[in-house]
PDB file of C-alpha atoms in Angstrom:
ATOM      1  CA  MET A   1     103.571  93.794 152.328  1.00 65.00           C
ATOM      2  CA  ALA A   2     101.116  91.399 150.734  1.00 76.00           C
ATOM      3  CA  ILE A   3      98.118  90.708 152.932  1.00 77.00           C
ATOM      4  CA  PRO A   4      96.029  87.787 151.675  1.00 82.00           C
ATOM      5  CA  ARG A   5      92.362  88.425 150.982  1.00 86.00           C
ATOM      6  CA  ARG A   6      91.507  85.228 152.882  1.00 91.00           C
ATOM      7  CA  ILE A   7      93.355  85.282 156.188  1.00 94.00           C
ATOM      8  CA  PRO A   8      94.172  81.807 157.620  1.00 96.00           C
ATOM      9  CA  VAL A   9      92.909  81.301 161.191  1.00 96.00           C
ATOM     10  CA  ALA A  10      92.964  78.398 163.629  1.00 96.00           C
ATOM     11  CA  PHE A  11      89.617  76.709 164.292  1.00 96.00           C
ATOM     12  CA  GLY A  12      90.089  77.108 168.055  1.00 94.00           C
ATOM     13  CA  ASP A  13      90.636  80.857 167.686  1.00 94.00           C
ATOM     14  CA  VAL A  14      87.307  81.317 165.900  1.00 93.00           C
ATOM     15  CA  PHE A  15      85.315  78.706 167.845  1.00 94.00           C
ATOM     16  CA  PRO A  16      87.105  78.292 171.227  1.00 93.00           C
ATOM     17  CA  HIS A  17      84.042  76.559 172.734  1.00 93.00           C
ATOM     18  CA  GLY A  18      83.396  74.407 169.671  1.00 94.00           C
ATOM     19  CA  ALA A  19      80.754  74.472 166.981  1.00 95.00           C
ATOM     20  CA  TYR A  20      77.747  72.404 165.936  1.00 95.00           C
ATOM     21  CA  VAL A  21      76.678  72.015 162.332  1.00 96.00           C
ATOM     22  CA  LEU A  22      72.962  72.384 161.563  1.00 94.00           C
ATOM     23  CA  GLY A  23      73.074  71.521 157.874  1.00 94.00           C
ATOM     24  CA  VAL A  24      74.871  71.929 154.554  1.00 96.00           C
ATOM     25  CA  GLU A  25      73.391  73.236 151.303  1.00 96.00           C
ATOM     26  CA  ALA A  26      74.626  74.484 147.939  1.00 96.00           C
ATOM     27  CA  ALA A  27      75.620  78.156 147.883  1.00 96.00           C
ATOM     28  CA  SER A  28      73.726  80.120 145.253  1.00 94.00           C
ATOM     29  CA  ASP A  29      75.458  82.574 142.944  1.00 93.00           C
ATOM     30  CA  TYR A  30      72.911  85.364 142.727  1.00 90.00           C
ATOM     31  CA  GLU A  31      74.429  86.823 139.559  1.00 91.00           C
ATOM     32  CA  LYS A  32      73.971  83.461 137.783  1.00 90.00           C
ATOM     33  CA  ALA A  33      70.416  83.154 139.097  1.00 89.00           C
ATOM     34  CA  LYS A  34      69.604  86.702 137.965  1.00 89.00           C
ATOM     35  CA  ALA A  35      70.958  85.876 134.495  1.00 92.00           C
ATOM     36  CA  GLY A  36      68.709  82.799 134.333  1.00 90.00           C
ATOM     37  CA  LEU A  37      71.566  80.316 133.964  1.00 90.00           C
ATOM     38  CA  PRO A  38      70.730  76.639 134.593  1.00 88.00           C
ATOM     39  CA  ASP A  39      73.598  76.023 137.072  1.00 90.00           C
ATOM     40  CA  VAL A  40      73.348  78.660 139.808  1.00 93.00           C
ATOM     41  CA  GLN A  41      75.675  77.059 142.344  1.00 95.00           C
ATOM     42  CA  GLU A  42      78.513  79.335 143.384  1.00 95.00           C
ATOM     43  CA  ARG A  43      82.064  78.378 142.454  1.00 95.00           C
ATOM     44  CA  ASP A  44      85.143  79.360 144.418  1.00 94.00           C
ATOM     45  CA  LYS A  45      86.859  82.244 142.637  1.00 91.00           C
ATOM     46  CA  ILE A  46      90.311  80.847 143.471  1.00 90.00           C
ATOM     47  CA  THR A  47      89.946  77.064 143.081  1.00 92.00           C
ATOM     48  CA  GLY A  48      86.910  76.821 140.780  1.00 94.00           C
ATOM     49  CA  GLU A  49      85.359  74.183 143.078  1.00 96.00           C
ATOM     50  CA  LEU A  50      81.699  74.141 144.044  1.00 96.00           C
ATOM     51  CA  VAL A  51      80.799  76.140 147.156  1.00 97.00           C
ATOM     52  CA  TRP A  52      78.615  74.792 149.960  1.00 98.00           C
ATOM     53  CA  VAL A  53      77.229  76.641 152.993  1.00 98.00           C
ATOM     54  CA  ALA A  54      77.386  75.017 156.421  1.00 97.00           C
ATOM     55  CA  ARG A  55      75.023  76.570 158.970  1.00 96.00           C
ATOM     56  CA  VAL A  56      76.836  76.418 162.296  1.00 95.00           C
ATOM     57  CA  VAL A  57      75.986  77.249 165.906  1.00 93.00           C
ATOM     58  CA  ASP A  58      78.838  78.781 167.875  1.00 92.00           C
ATOM     59  CA  ALA A  59      78.962  76.946 171.238  1.00 90.00           C
ATOM     60  CA  ASP A  60      80.306  80.023 173.045  1.00 89.00           C
ATOM     61  CA  PRO A  61      77.856  80.692 175.916  1.00 86.00           C
ATOM     62  CA  ASN A  62      78.545  84.420 175.527  1.00 84.00           C
ATOM     63  CA  ALA A  63      77.668  84.504 171.815  1.00 76.00           C
ATOM     64  CA  ARG A  64      74.835  86.918 171.214  1.00 67.00           C
ATOM     65  CA  ALA A  65      71.537  85.154 170.529  1.00 62.00           C
ATOM     66  CA  GLY A  66      71.207  86.689 167.072  1.00 62.00           C
ATOM     67  CA  SER A  67      74.799  85.933 166.077  1.00 70.00           C
ATOM     68  CA  ALA A  68      75.301  82.465 167.577  1.00 77.00           C
ATOM     69  CA  GLU A  69      74.460  80.977 164.163  1.00 88.00           C
ATOM     70  CA  VAL A  70      77.074  81.627 161.494  1.00 92.00           C
ATOM     71  CA  LYS A  71      77.656  80.384 157.971  1.00 96.00           C
ATOM     72  CA  VAL A  72      80.894  78.803 156.827  1.00 97.00           C
ATOM     73  CA  LYS A  73      81.419  78.406 153.079  1.00 97.00           C
ATOM     74  CA  ILE A  74      83.212  75.207 152.099  1.00 97.00           C
ATOM     75  CA  SER A  75      84.848  74.731 148.699  1.00 96.00           C
ATOM     76  CA  SER A  76      84.557  71.094 147.665  1.00 95.00           C
ATOM     77  CA  PRO A  77      83.747  69.107 144.515  1.00 95.00           C
ATOM     78  CA  VAL A  78      81.063  67.196 146.471  1.00 95.00           C
ATOM     79  CA  ARG A  79      78.615  68.151 149.232  1.00 96.00           C
ATOM     80  CA  PRO A  80      80.330  67.820 152.644  1.00 96.00           C
ATOM     81  CA  VAL A  81      78.550  65.350 154.923  1.00 95.00           C
ATOM     82  CA  PRO A  82      77.879  66.524 158.488  1.00 95.00           C
ATOM     83  CA  PRO A  83      79.178  64.246 161.251  1.00 94.00           C
ATOM     84  CA  GLU A  84      76.846  61.995 163.212  1.00 92.00           C
ATOM     85  CA  PRO A  85      75.057  63.540 166.203  1.00 93.00           C
ATOM     86  CA  MET A  86      76.391  62.951 169.702  1.00 90.00           C
ATOM     87  CA  PRO A  87      74.576  59.940 171.199  1.00 92.00           C
ATOM     88  CA  GLY A  88      71.232  60.938 172.693  1.00 93.00           C
ATOM     89  CA  THR A  89      71.334  64.487 171.297  1.00 90.00           C
ATOM     90  CA  PRO A  90      70.624  66.311 168.032  1.00 89.00           C
ATOM     91  CA  PHE A  91      74.006  68.087 168.278  1.00 90.00           C
ATOM     92  CA  ARG A  92      76.657  67.467 165.616  1.00 95.00           C
ATOM     93  CA  PRO A  93      80.059  68.748 166.848  1.00 96.00           C
ATOM     94  CA  VAL A  94      82.233  69.759 163.935  1.00 96.00           C
ATOM     95  CA  GLU A  95      85.647  71.170 163.117  1.00 96.00           C
ATOM     96  CA  PHE A  96      86.693  72.951 159.939  1.00 97.00           C
ATOM     97  CA  ASP A  97      89.965  72.446 158.102  1.00 96.00           C
ATOM     98  CA  GLY A  98      91.685  75.246 156.222  1.00 95.00           C
ATOM     99  CA  LEU A  99      89.601  77.907 157.965  1.00 97.00           C
ATOM    100  CA  THR A 100      90.009  81.473 156.686  1.00 96.00           C
ATOM    101  CA  LEU A 101      88.264  84.738 157.316  1.00 95.00           C
ATOM    102  CA  THR A 102      87.722  87.655 154.991  1.00 93.00           C
ATOM    103  CA  PRO A 103      86.961  91.018 156.595  1.00 91.00           C
ATOM    104  CA  TRP A 104      84.406  93.255 154.903  1.00 87.00           C
ATOM    105  CA  VAL A 105      82.301  96.293 155.790  1.00 91.00           C
ATOM    106  CA  ARG A 106      78.497  96.130 155.839  1.00 87.00           C
ATOM    107  CA  THR A 107      77.287  99.482 154.480  1.00 89.00           C
ATOM    108  CA  ASN A 108      73.558  98.863 154.044  1.00 86.00           C
ATOM    109  CA  GLY A 109      72.565 100.022 157.545  1.00 79.00           C
ATOM    110  CA  ASN A 110      72.551 103.354 159.352  1.00 86.00           C
ATOM    111  CA  GLN A 111      76.198 102.926 160.297  1.00 88.00           C
ATOM    112  CA  PRO A 112      78.948 100.888 158.596  1.00 89.00           C
ATOM    113  CA  ARG A 113      79.818  97.712 160.503  1.00 86.00           C
ATOM    114  CA  GLN A 114      82.829  95.375 160.344  1.00 87.00           C
ATOM    115  CA  GLU A 115      81.876  91.798 159.375  1.00 87.00           C
ATOM    116  CA  PHE A 116      83.799  88.605 158.623  1.00 90.00           C
ATOM    117  CA  ALA A 117      83.114  85.895 156.054  1.00 94.00           C
ATOM    118  CA  LEU A 118      84.292  82.395 157.031  1.00 96.00           C
ATOM    119  CA  ARG A 119      85.513  79.811 154.516  1.00 96.00           C
ATOM    120  CA  ALA A 120      86.972  76.339 154.904  1.00 97.00           C
ATOM    121  CA  THR A 121      88.463  73.609 152.776  1.00 95.00           C
ATOM    122  CA  GLY A 122      86.777  70.811 154.707  1.00 95.00           C
ATOM    123  CA  MET A 123      84.537  69.766 157.579  1.00 96.00           C
ATOM    124  CA  ARG A 124      85.008  66.789 159.905  1.00 95.00           C
ATOM    125  CA  PRO A 125      83.857  65.334 163.223  1.00 94.00           C
ATOM    126  CA  VAL A 126      85.585  66.629 166.345  1.00 91.00           C
ATOM    127  CA  ARG A 127      88.746  64.678 167.078  1.00 80.00           C
ATOM    128  CA  ALA A 128      88.659  62.935 170.452  1.00 68.00           C
ATOM    129  CA  THR A 129      91.657  63.492 172.713  1.00 59.00           C
ATOM    130  CA  ALA A 130      92.997  61.572 175.681  1.00 47.00           C
ATOM    131  CA  GLY A 131      90.866  63.670 178.051  1.00 43.00           C
ATOM    132  CA  GLY A 132      87.685  62.544 176.301  1.00 41.00           C
ATOM    133  CA  ARG A 133      87.014  65.978 174.849  1.00 43.00           C
ATOM    134  CA  GLY A 134      87.500  67.142 171.296  1.00 49.00           C
ATOM    135  CA  SER A 135      90.097  69.691 170.325  1.00 47.00           C
ATOM    136  CA  THR A 136      87.372  72.357 170.312  1.00 43.00           C
ATOM    137  CA  GLY A 137      86.393  71.876 173.917  1.00 44.00           C
ATOM    138  CA  ALA A 138      83.043  70.387 172.845  1.00 42.00           C
ATOM    139  CA  ALA A 139      82.090  67.077 174.386  1.00 40.00           C
ATOM    140  CA  ALA A 140      82.967  64.211 172.099  1.00 35.00           C
TER     141      ALA A 140
END
């Protein structure tokens, strides 16, 4: 059985209450930076595209305060542009296309802990549906 390293997941399974993007910046490749190379932006090991980090707030009301903010890496030749804020708010509801997760084990604490890295192929505004709500459950 071949299990992919990056496991495809549905956006609604990861963010059932929706998500809000805080910002997008270039992902740094620490090995390149340590080596003193001029271009330190990370490149996707599979596609070779540039990697960007979207800081995202999980809209789940039960998300723990310390873990409500997550990072989603996006592989794209250009910096993804966050959607416009909802009128009258600073909140930018977002959905991710091609969302995958990669499980890994954090071993630098007292006890090993299961973690997940999120990646996507794209970011877009929440799609409005007939009910006036996006497909994430976030208000459109």
